Amino acid sequence: YKRQVLGLSLKKVQAEISANNMTALAVSVALVALLILASFFIGNRLTEPIQKVITLSSSIAEGDFSERLSVTSKDEIGQLTHAINEMSIKLKKSIEELEQSEERYERLIEFADVGIVAAEKNQITQVNRKATEIYGYSKEDLLGQPPGILSTEEYSKIHEKMVDELFQFGKIQQTVFEEEGKRKDGSLVPIEVSYSLSKSENDESLNIIAIMRDITDRKKAEKEIKEARDFLENIINNSVDGIMITDPQGSIVRVNEALKKMIGYTQEEIIGRHTSELASKEKDHAQVSLDNIKQLFESGFLDNAEAVWKRKDGKSLPIEVNMALLKNSQGDVIAGVSSIRDITDRKQHQEDLEKAYDQLEERVKERTVEIQQSNEQLPWEINERKLVELELLKSKEIAESANKA
């Protein structure tokens, strides 16, 4: 009986346990399923905004700033979404401004009044309109070419030294040069060029920006000025008259060979002296010099004025001076130019003439006295002559009467 009871009890317990286990398993499965389902919905709710933020960030990274995310919450995800939207707007504005700036920069380079050539890794990468005009190439001709095609062999060697200097010392001493560029047709064009050289990040290649200006007109003007200056120098140096140039204070800054020979000073001895040091200190001569200076500043010039200088050896030097004051556009005196002639021979001739005149005048006076004396004797001589003539006439009459008889 007991075994039966116990047997029945065990079976019931086992059945109940089994049923309970199945119920617990079903509940567990249901709970797990519910938990998984809840996790799925919660995960989607959390990860979907993040995925959208990631997608928007990828679009921004690729340069697409047109998309925006809607902000549906004020939590961290919402704040992040708002920040991404603001960043996209600001980035778009900055890039648009940068593109406009680059466009303006490109226009400035293209239409600059100087030629601009840029090169990287020994290849021309950029060239503007003015550079094509200077060198006679089209842009298509130059892009991709080595910059050496724009230089002669002589200047290419100079450029190589610049590159060596850059790689050796990290900089170049001189950046602006006057040189001759080589045009497409082989002709040479004088240019003033400024170089900006920099090494690449790996120090293996060179970046060059060259800014050049065609100085043909300037060189032509310089040549004309030089020819005019040489012509003037030739006139000054070969003039038989002395030429002297002074500063506004009257100090000598330039003299020619004729003047140096005239006064006996060397170039070193005369330059820097004041003109008054050359004037004779004798009273009469000094007064003449003062009168000349007064006239010079009143009229601005001297015309055939005479003066007396002292030579280095102390001898007097009579001179004739023609001088003019040079003024700038404001009317200020900037220099004085004098033409000086040695009139020693003229003065000697004048003295000789004066002596000859005095002698002639003395001779005329003597002759006048002689004539006056002759004139005083002339009436008596006339009377004497008349008496002789009468005596001769009487003698003739007597002779004729005797002959008749």
Coordinates of C-alpha atoms in Angstrom, one line a residue:
Y1 CA 0.0 0.0 0.0
K2 CA 2.7 2.3 1.0
R3 CA 4.6 1.5 -2.1
Q4 CA 1.5 2.2 -4.2
V5 CA 0.9 5.5 -2.5
L6 CA 4.5 6.4 -2.9
G7 CA 4.4 5.3 -6.5
L8 CA 1.4 7.4 -7.2
S9 CA 2.9 10.4 -5.4
L10 CA 6.2 10.1 -7.3
K11 CA 4.5 10.0 -10.7
K12 CA 2.3 13.0 -9.8
V13 CA 5.3 14.9 -8.6
Q14 CA 7.2 14.0 -11.7
A15 CA 4.3 15.0 -13.9
E16 CA 3.8 18.3 -12.1
I17 CA 7.6 19.0 -12.2
S18 CA 7.6 18.2 -15.9
A19 CA 4.6 20.4 -16.5
N20 CA 6.2 23.2 -14.4
N21 CA 9.4 22.8 -16.3
M22 CA 7.6 23.1 -19.7
T23 CA 5.7 26.1 -18.4
A24 CA 8.9 27.7 -17.1
L25 CA 10.6 27.0 -20.4
A26 CA 7.8 28.5 -22.4
V27 CA 7.8 31.5 -20.2
S28 CA 11.5 31.8 -20.5
V29 CA 11.4 31.5 -24.3
A30 CA 8.6 34.0 -24.4
L31 CA 10.6 36.4 -22.2
V32 CA 13.7 36.0 -24.2
A33 CA 11.7 36.5 -27.4
L34 CA 10.1 39.5 -25.9
L35 CA 13.5 40.8 -24.7
I36 CA 15.0 40.3 -28.2
L37 CA 12.1 42.0 -29.8
A38 CA 12.3 44.9 -27.3
S39 CA 16.1 45.1 -27.9
F40 CA 15.5 45.2 -31.6
F41 CA 13.1 48.0 -31.4
I42 CA 15.1 49.9 -28.9
G43 CA 18.3 49.3 -30.9
N44 CA 16.7 50.5 -34.1
R45 CA 15.4 53.6 -32.3
L46 CA 18.9 54.4 -31.0
T47 CA 21.0 53.3 -34.0
E48 CA 18.9 54.8 -36.8
P49 CA 19.7 58.5 -36.0
I50 CA 23.4 57.6 -35.5
Q51 CA 23.4 55.8 -38.9
K52 CA 21.8 58.9 -40.4
V53 CA 24.5 61.1 -38.8
I54 CA 27.1 58.8 -40.2
T55 CA 25.6 58.9 -43.7
L56 CA 25.4 62.7 -43.5
S57 CA 29.0 63.0 -42.4
S58 CA 30.0 60.8 -45.3
S59 CA 28.1 63.1 -47.7
I60 CA 29.8 66.2 -46.2
A61 CA 33.2 64.5 -46.5
E62 CA 32.5 63.9 -50.2
G63 CA 31.6 67.5 -50.7
D64 CA 27.8 67.2 -50.7
F65 CA 26.4 69.9 -48.4
S66 CA 22.8 69.8 -49.6
E67 CA 21.4 67.2 -47.1
R68 CA 20.1 68.1 -43.7
L69 CA 18.8 65.9 -40.8
S70 CA 15.6 66.7 -38.9
V71 CA 16.1 67.2 -35.2
T72 CA 13.4 65.2 -33.3
S73 CA 14.8 65.2 -29.8
K74 CA 16.8 67.3 -27.4
D75 CA 19.0 64.4 -26.2
E76 CA 22.6 63.9 -27.1
I77 CA 21.6 62.4 -30.5
G78 CA 19.5 65.5 -31.2
Q79 CA 22.3 67.9 -30.2
L80 CA 24.8 65.9 -32.4
T81 CA 22.4 66.1 -35.3
H82 CA 22.0 69.9 -34.9
A83 CA 25.8 70.4 -34.6
I84 CA 26.3 68.3 -37.8
N85 CA 23.7 70.4 -39.7
E86 CA 25.3 73.7 -38.5
M87 CA 28.8 72.3 -39.5
S88 CA 27.5 71.5 -42.9
I89 CA 26.1 75.0 -43.4
K90 CA 29.3 76.7 -42.3
L91 CA 31.5 74.4 -44.3
K92 CA 29.4 75.0 -47.4
K93 CA 29.7 78.8 -46.9
S94 CA 33.5 78.6 -46.2
I95 CA 34.1 76.5 -49.3
E96 CA 32.0 78.8 -51.4
E97 CA 34.0 81.8 -50.1
L98 CA 37.2 79.9 -50.7
E99 CA 36.1 79.1 -54.3
Q100 CA 35.3 82.7 -54.8
S101 CA 38.6 83.8 -53.4
E102 CA 40.4 81.2 -55.6
E103 CA 38.5 82.5 -58.6
R104 CA 39.5 86.1 -57.8
Y105 CA 43.1 84.9 -57.3
E106 CA 43.1 83.2 -60.6
R107 CA 41.7 86.3 -62.3
L108 CA 44.3 88.5 -60.7
I109 CA 47.1 86.2 -61.9
E110 CA 45.6 85.8 -65.4
F111 CA 45.2 89.5 -66.0
A112 CA 48.2 90.8 -64.0
D113 CA 50.3 93.4 -65.7
V114 CA 53.4 91.2 -65.1
G115 CA 54.2 87.7 -66.4
I116 CA 53.8 84.9 -64.0
V117 CA 55.1 81.3 -64.5
A118 CA 54.9 78.5 -61.9
A119 CA 56.7 75.2 -62.0
E120 CA 56.8 72.1 -60.0
K121 CA 59.1 69.1 -60.4
N122 CA 60.7 70.9 -63.4
Q123 CA 57.4 71.2 -65.2
I124 CA 55.5 74.4 -65.9
T125 CA 52.2 74.1 -64.2
Q126 CA 50.8 77.6 -64.5
V127 CA 51.3 80.6 -66.9
N128 CA 49.3 83.8 -67.3
R129 CA 48.4 85.9 -70.3
K130 CA 51.2 88.4 -69.9
A131 CA 53.8 85.7 -69.8
T132 CA 52.6 84.3 -73.1
E133 CA 52.9 87.7 -74.6
I134 CA 56.4 88.2 -73.3
Y135 CA 57.7 84.8 -74.5
G136 CA 55.5 84.4 -77.6
Y137 CA 54.2 81.0 -76.6
S138 CA 50.6 79.9 -76.0
K139 CA 49.6 78.3 -72.7
E140 CA 49.3 74.9 -74.3
D141 CA 52.9 75.3 -75.6
L142 CA 54.3 75.9 -72.1
L143 CA 52.2 73.7 -69.7
G144 CA 54.2 70.6 -68.9
Q145 CA 57.4 71.9 -70.4
P146 CA 60.6 72.5 -68.3
P147 CA 61.0 76.2 -67.4
G148 CA 64.5 76.1 -68.9
I149 CA 63.0 76.6 -72.4
L150 CA 62.4 80.3 -71.4
S151 CA 66.1 81.0 -70.6
T152 CA 69.3 81.1 -72.5
E153 CA 72.2 78.8 -71.6
E154 CA 74.0 81.6 -69.8
Y155 CA 71.1 82.3 -67.5
S156 CA 70.2 78.7 -67.0
K157 CA 73.6 78.2 -65.3
I158 CA 72.7 81.1 -63.0
H159 CA 69.4 79.5 -62.2
E160 CA 71.2 76.2 -61.4
K161 CA 73.4 78.1 -58.9
M162 CA 70.3 79.5 -57.3
V163 CA 68.9 76.0 -56.9
D164 CA 72.2 74.7 -55.4
E165 CA 72.2 77.7 -53.0
L166 CA 68.7 76.9 -51.9
F167 CA 69.4 73.3 -51.2
Q168 CA 72.7 74.1 -49.5
F169 CA 71.7 77.0 -47.3
G170 CA 67.9 76.8 -47.3
K171 CA 67.5 80.3 -49.0
I172 CA 68.9 82.4 -51.8
Q173 CA 70.6 85.7 -51.3
Q174 CA 69.4 87.5 -54.5
T175 CA 65.8 87.0 -55.8
V176 CA 65.5 89.9 -58.4
F177 CA 67.5 89.8 -61.6
E178 CA 67.8 91.5 -64.9
E179 CA 68.3 88.9 -67.6
E180 CA 67.3 88.0 -71.1
G181 CA 64.4 85.6 -71.7
K182 CA 64.3 83.4 -74.7
R183 CA 61.2 83.8 -76.9
K184 CA 59.6 81.0 -79.0
D185 CA 61.1 82.4 -82.2
G186 CA 64.6 82.4 -80.6
S187 CA 64.9 86.1 -80.1
L188 CA 65.9 87.5 -76.7
V189 CA 63.8 89.9 -74.6
P190 CA 65.2 91.9 -71.7
I191 CA 63.2 91.1 -68.5
E192 CA 63.3 91.9 -64.8
V193 CA 62.4 88.7 -63.0
S194 CA 61.7 87.9 -59.4
Y195 CA 62.0 84.3 -58.3
S196 CA 60.4 82.6 -55.4
L197 CA 61.9 79.1 -54.8
S198 CA 60.8 76.5 -52.2
K199 CA 61.6 72.9 -51.7
S200 CA 58.9 70.2 -51.7
E201 CA 57.9 68.4 -48.5
N202 CA 60.3 65.6 -49.2
D203 CA 63.1 68.0 -50.2
E204 CA 63.5 66.1 -53.5
S205 CA 61.9 68.6 -55.9
L206 CA 61.7 72.3 -56.4
N207 CA 58.7 74.7 -56.6
I208 CA 59.3 77.9 -58.6
I209 CA 57.2 81.0 -59.0
A210 CA 58.7 83.6 -61.4
I211 CA 57.3 87.0 -61.9
M212 CA 58.7 88.9 -64.9
R213 CA 58.4 92.3 -66.5
D214 CA 59.3 93.1 -70.1
I215 CA 61.8 96.0 -69.7
T216 CA 62.5 96.5 -73.4
D217 CA 61.2 100.1 -73.3
R218 CA 63.2 100.8 -70.1
K219 CA 66.4 99.4 -71.6
K220 CA 65.8 101.5 -74.7
A221 CA 65.3 104.6 -72.6
E222 CA 68.4 103.7 -70.6
K223 CA 70.4 103.3 -73.8
E224 CA 69.2 106.6 -75.1
I225 CA 70.1 108.3 -71.8
K226 CA 73.5 106.7 -71.8
E227 CA 74.1 107.8 -75.4
A228 CA 73.0 111.3 -74.5
R229 CA 75.2 111.3 -71.4
D230 CA 78.2 109.9 -73.3
F231 CA 77.6 112.5 -76.0
L232 CA 77.5 115.3 -73.3
E233 CA 80.6 113.8 -71.6
N234 CA 82.4 113.8 -74.9
I235 CA 81.5 117.5 -75.5
I236 CA 82.6 118.4 -71.9
N237 CA 85.8 116.5 -72.0
N238 CA 86.8 117.7 -75.5
S239 CA 85.8 121.3 -75.0
V240 CA 88.6 123.8 -75.4
D241 CA 86.9 125.9 -72.8
G242 CA 86.8 125.0 -69.2
I243 CA 83.6 123.4 -67.9
M244 CA 82.7 123.5 -64.2
I245 CA 79.6 122.2 -62.4
T246 CA 78.8 123.3 -58.9
D247 CA 76.2 122.3 -56.3
P248 CA 73.6 124.8 -55.0
Q249 CA 76.1 126.1 -52.4
G250 CA 78.8 126.8 -55.0
S251 CA 81.1 123.8 -54.2
I252 CA 82.7 122.3 -57.3
V253 CA 81.5 118.8 -58.2
R254 CA 82.8 118.4 -61.7
V255 CA 85.4 119.9 -64.0
N256 CA 86.8 118.9 -67.4
E257 CA 90.4 118.5 -68.5
A258 CA 90.6 122.0 -70.1
L259 CA 89.7 123.6 -66.8
K260 CA 92.2 121.5 -64.8
K261 CA 95.0 122.5 -67.2
M262 CA 93.8 126.1 -67.1
I263 CA 94.1 126.4 -63.3
G264 CA 96.8 123.8 -62.6
Y265 CA 94.9 121.7 -60.1
T266 CA 94.3 117.9 -60.3
Q267 CA 90.8 116.4 -60.1
E268 CA 91.3 115.5 -56.4
E269 CA 92.5 119.0 -55.5
I270 CA 89.7 120.9 -57.1
I271 CA 86.6 118.8 -56.3
G272 CA 84.9 120.0 -53.2
R273 CA 86.4 123.5 -53.2
H274 CA 84.2 126.5 -53.2
T275 CA 84.5 128.7 -56.4
S276 CA 85.3 131.7 -54.2
E277 CA 88.7 130.0 -53.4
L278 CA 89.7 130.4 -57.0
A279 CA 89.0 134.1 -57.2
S280 CA 91.9 136.6 -57.0
K281 CA 92.0 138.4 -53.6
E282 CA 93.2 141.7 -55.0
K283 CA 90.7 144.4 -54.2
D284 CA 89.6 145.3 -57.7
H285 CA 89.3 141.7 -58.7
A286 CA 87.4 140.7 -55.6
Q287 CA 84.9 143.5 -56.2
V288 CA 84.3 142.2 -59.8
S289 CA 83.7 138.7 -58.4
L290 CA 81.1 140.1 -56.0
D291 CA 79.4 142.0 -58.7
N292 CA 79.2 138.9 -60.9
I293 CA 77.7 136.8 -58.1
K294 CA 75.1 139.5 -57.5
Q295 CA 74.2 139.6 -61.2
L296 CA 74.0 135.7 -61.3
F297 CA 71.5 135.4 -58.6
E298 CA 69.4 138.4 -59.8
S299 CA 69.1 137.2 -63.4
G300 CA 70.0 133.5 -63.1
F301 CA 72.9 133.7 -65.6
L302 CA 76.1 135.4 -66.5
D303 CA 76.9 136.4 -70.0
N304 CA 80.6 137.0 -71.0
A305 CA 81.4 138.2 -67.6
E306 CA 85.1 138.8 -66.9
A307 CA 87.0 137.9 -63.7
V308 CA 90.5 137.1 -62.5
W309 CA 91.3 133.8 -60.8
K310 CA 94.5 132.6 -59.2
R311 CA 96.2 129.6 -60.6
K312 CA 97.8 126.9 -58.3
D313 CA 101.2 128.4 -59.1
G314 CA 100.0 131.8 -57.9
K315 CA 99.8 133.5 -61.3
S316 CA 96.8 135.5 -62.2
L317 CA 94.4 134.0 -64.7
P318 CA 92.0 136.4 -66.5
I319 CA 88.9 134.5 -67.6
E320 CA 85.6 135.1 -69.3
V321 CA 82.6 133.3 -67.7
N322 CA 79.3 132.2 -69.0
M323 CA 77.2 130.7 -66.3
A324 CA 73.6 129.5 -65.7
L325 CA 71.8 128.3 -62.6
L326 CA 69.8 125.1 -63.1
K327 CA 66.5 124.8 -61.3
N328 CA 64.0 122.0 -60.6
S329 CA 60.3 122.1 -61.3
Q330 CA 59.8 123.8 -57.9
G331 CA 62.2 126.6 -58.8
D332 CA 64.9 125.5 -56.4
V333 CA 68.5 125.8 -57.6
I334 CA 70.0 122.3 -58.0
A335 CA 73.3 123.1 -59.8
G336 CA 75.4 125.7 -61.6
V337 CA 77.0 125.2 -65.0
S338 CA 79.9 127.4 -66.1
S339 CA 81.8 127.8 -69.3
I340 CA 85.2 129.4 -68.6
R341 CA 87.6 130.7 -71.2
D342 CA 91.2 131.7 -70.6
I343 CA 91.5 135.2 -72.0
T344 CA 95.2 135.8 -71.2
D345 CA 96.1 136.1 -74.9
R346 CA 93.1 138.4 -75.5
K347 CA 94.2 140.6 -72.5
Q348 CA 97.7 140.6 -73.8
H349 CA 96.5 141.6 -77.3
Q350 CA 94.4 144.4 -75.7
E351 CA 97.4 145.6 -73.8
D352 CA 99.5 145.5 -77.0
L353 CA 96.8 147.4 -78.8
E354 CA 96.6 149.9 -76.0
K355 CA 100.3 150.4 -76.1
A356 CA 100.2 150.7 -79.9
Y357 CA 97.4 153.2 -79.6
D358 CA 99.3 155.2 -77.1
Q359 CA 102.4 155.1 -79.3
L360 CA 100.3 156.1 -82.3
E361 CA 98.7 158.8 -80.3
E362 CA 102.1 160.1 -79.2
R363 CA 103.3 160.0 -82.8
V364 CA 100.2 161.9 -84.0
K365 CA 100.9 164.5 -81.4
E366 CA 104.5 164.8 -82.5
R367 CA 103.5 165.0 -86.1
T368 CA 100.9 167.6 -85.3
V369 CA 103.5 169.8 -83.7
E370 CA 105.7 169.3 -86.7
I371 CA 102.8 170.3 -89.0
Q372 CA 102.0 173.3 -86.8
Q373 CA 105.6 174.4 -87.0
S374 CA 105.6 173.8 -90.7
N375 CA 102.4 175.8 -91.0
E376 CA 104.0 178.7 -89.1
Q377 CA 107.0 178.8 -91.5
L378 CA 104.9 178.3 -94.5
P379 CA 103.9 182.0 -95.1
W380 CA 107.5 183.2 -94.8
E381 CA 108.6 180.5 -97.2
I382 CA 105.8 181.6 -99.6
N383 CA 107.0 185.2 -99.4
E384 CA 110.5 184.2 -100.0
R385 CA 109.4 182.1 -102.9
K386 CA 107.5 185.0 -104.4
L387 CA 110.5 187.3 -104.0
V388 CA 112.7 184.7 -105.8
E389 CA 110.1 184.3 -108.5
L390 CA 110.1 188.2 -108.9
E391 CA 113.8 188.3 -109.1
L392 CA 113.9 185.6 -111.7
L393 CA 111.2 187.4 -113.7
K394 CA 113.2 190.6 -113.6
S395 CA 116.4 188.8 -114.6
K396 CA 114.5 187.2 -117.5
E397 CA 113.2 190.5 -118.7
I398 CA 116.6 192.1 -118.6
A399 CA 118.1 189.1 -120.5
E400 CA 115.4 189.4 -123.2
S401 CA 116.0 193.2 -123.6
A402 CA 119.7 192.6 -123.9
N403 CA 119.2 190.1 -126.6
K404 CA 117.0 192.5 -128.6
A405 CA 119.6 195.2 -128.5

